[in-house]
Amino acid sequence: MKAVAVFPGTRETKIIERESPRLSEPDQVALRILDIGICGTDKEICSFAYGTPPPGDDYLIIGHESVAEVAEVGSAVSRLRVGDLVVPSVRRPCPHPECRACRSGHQDYCYTGDFSERGIKEAHGYMAEYVVDYERYMNPVPPDLRDIAVLAEPLTIAEKAIAQVSWMMRQRPPWNGPGTPGEERGKGLSALVLGIGPVGLLGAMTLVTAGFTTYVYSRERPPSPRIDLVAAIGATYVSSQTETFAGLAAQIGNIDLIYEAVGQSHFAMEALRVLGTNGIFVLTGVPGLQAFIEADPARLMRDMVLKNQVLLGTVNAGPEAFASALRNLGAFRRRWPAAVQTLIAGRYPPEQASELILGRPAGIKSVITFDGSPGSGA
Ligand SMILES: [Zn+2]
Ligand SMILES: [Zn+2]
């Protein structure tokens, strides 16, 4: 079978041919891969800044944002059948008995850092025609979401973040307006998304769906399909090239929630200064190591204490986040069918993976497909 692999030793990314994996345990499933999304993490791996092959291999099969069809099931598989669609989760638990996160199935909160991640760290990924995996890491996908389920994995970042914010909202009385139904828990509150990449845009869709008055702030200037998408979902786009953080804060009023999806420390610090009273700041971007920046920690500390602020970092996601991501994808499509269609920039054959990963993103999310004729369904 065909797969796309990165060779850190020779600094190459290329198509490889290898034998299709076979079921070796009764609770495994064989998957026929349909779509794989590519993202900034793949770019880091293919430019050798990140990523580790499995022990004993000199290459790593990349790909972690996937949707697949179950092709074969082991004798102990009970939830899945041949033909079912699934989105696999990415992180696998560490082996340490004392890691209470991994031992309770919450490896996204792993304490030791010795987890593996398929397509990223010490485990092969999904950019291959066939993959074998355990049933317990599979998230079932309703058939009508087949063409957009590849967005579920990147959406889980927002889902995990919003689940934690919702929990905090219930504990912070002013957020919890009287009579606000659960699904509209953000009603009357404002949210600011930093960044207009796929994580930012999916975050904005999640926040609008939760009832927040949502703003998106980034460098980009119109015309841009991303800015059009922000407008199409009923959020407001503001460019950092024409408006400062102070001006933005004056426009929004009290900023209740900031959802950071850029990974730029300077930008995030500037934003923290405009976080409102009782505000929650969620960091999801992972900055590369950058030069020292000027900061004003005394002022930040004063604000955080005197304004009851929360700073929350979040990474990866568990099964609840995958389930809510798949529910929300359906909800997004019912609400904004055209906008959701534009999220997927195009579908391309695996032969084009490396140039797409390393090149400038052409649209919003590029997808490598192993399913039938390339270029279709974009
Ligand atoms: Zn990704
Ligand atoms: Zn662990």
Short mmCIF file of N, CA and C and ligand atoms in Angstrom, two decimals, residues 39 41-42 64-65 153 365, ligand 1:
data_model
loop_
_atom_site.label_atom_id
_atom_site.label_comp_id
_atom_site.label_asym_id
_atom_site.label_seq_id
_atom_site.Cartn_x
_atom_site.Cartn_y
_atom_site.Cartn_z
N CYS A 39 -2.10 20.28 8.35
CA CYS A 39 -2.11 21.47 9.19
C CYS A 39 -0.69 21.89 9.52
N THR A 41 1.03 21.49 12.14
CA THR A 41 1.85 20.46 12.79
C THR A 41 2.56 19.62 11.73
N ASP A 42 1.86 19.28 10.63
CA ASP A 42 2.49 18.52 9.55
C ASP A 42 3.64 19.32 8.93
N HIS A 64 -2.65 13.10 10.91
CA HIS A 64 -3.36 12.86 12.18
C HIS A 64 -4.82 13.34 12.13
N GLU A 65 -5.20 14.08 11.09
CA GLU A 65 -6.59 14.56 10.99
C GLU A 65 -7.29 13.68 9.96
N GLU A 153 -11.21 16.40 13.91
CA GLU A 153 -10.02 16.44 14.78
C GLU A 153 -9.59 17.87 15.07
N LYS A 365 -8.56 24.67 4.49
CA LYS A 365 -8.03 23.36 4.89
C LYS A 365 -7.85 22.50 3.66
ZN ZN B 1 -3.54 19.11 12.92
#
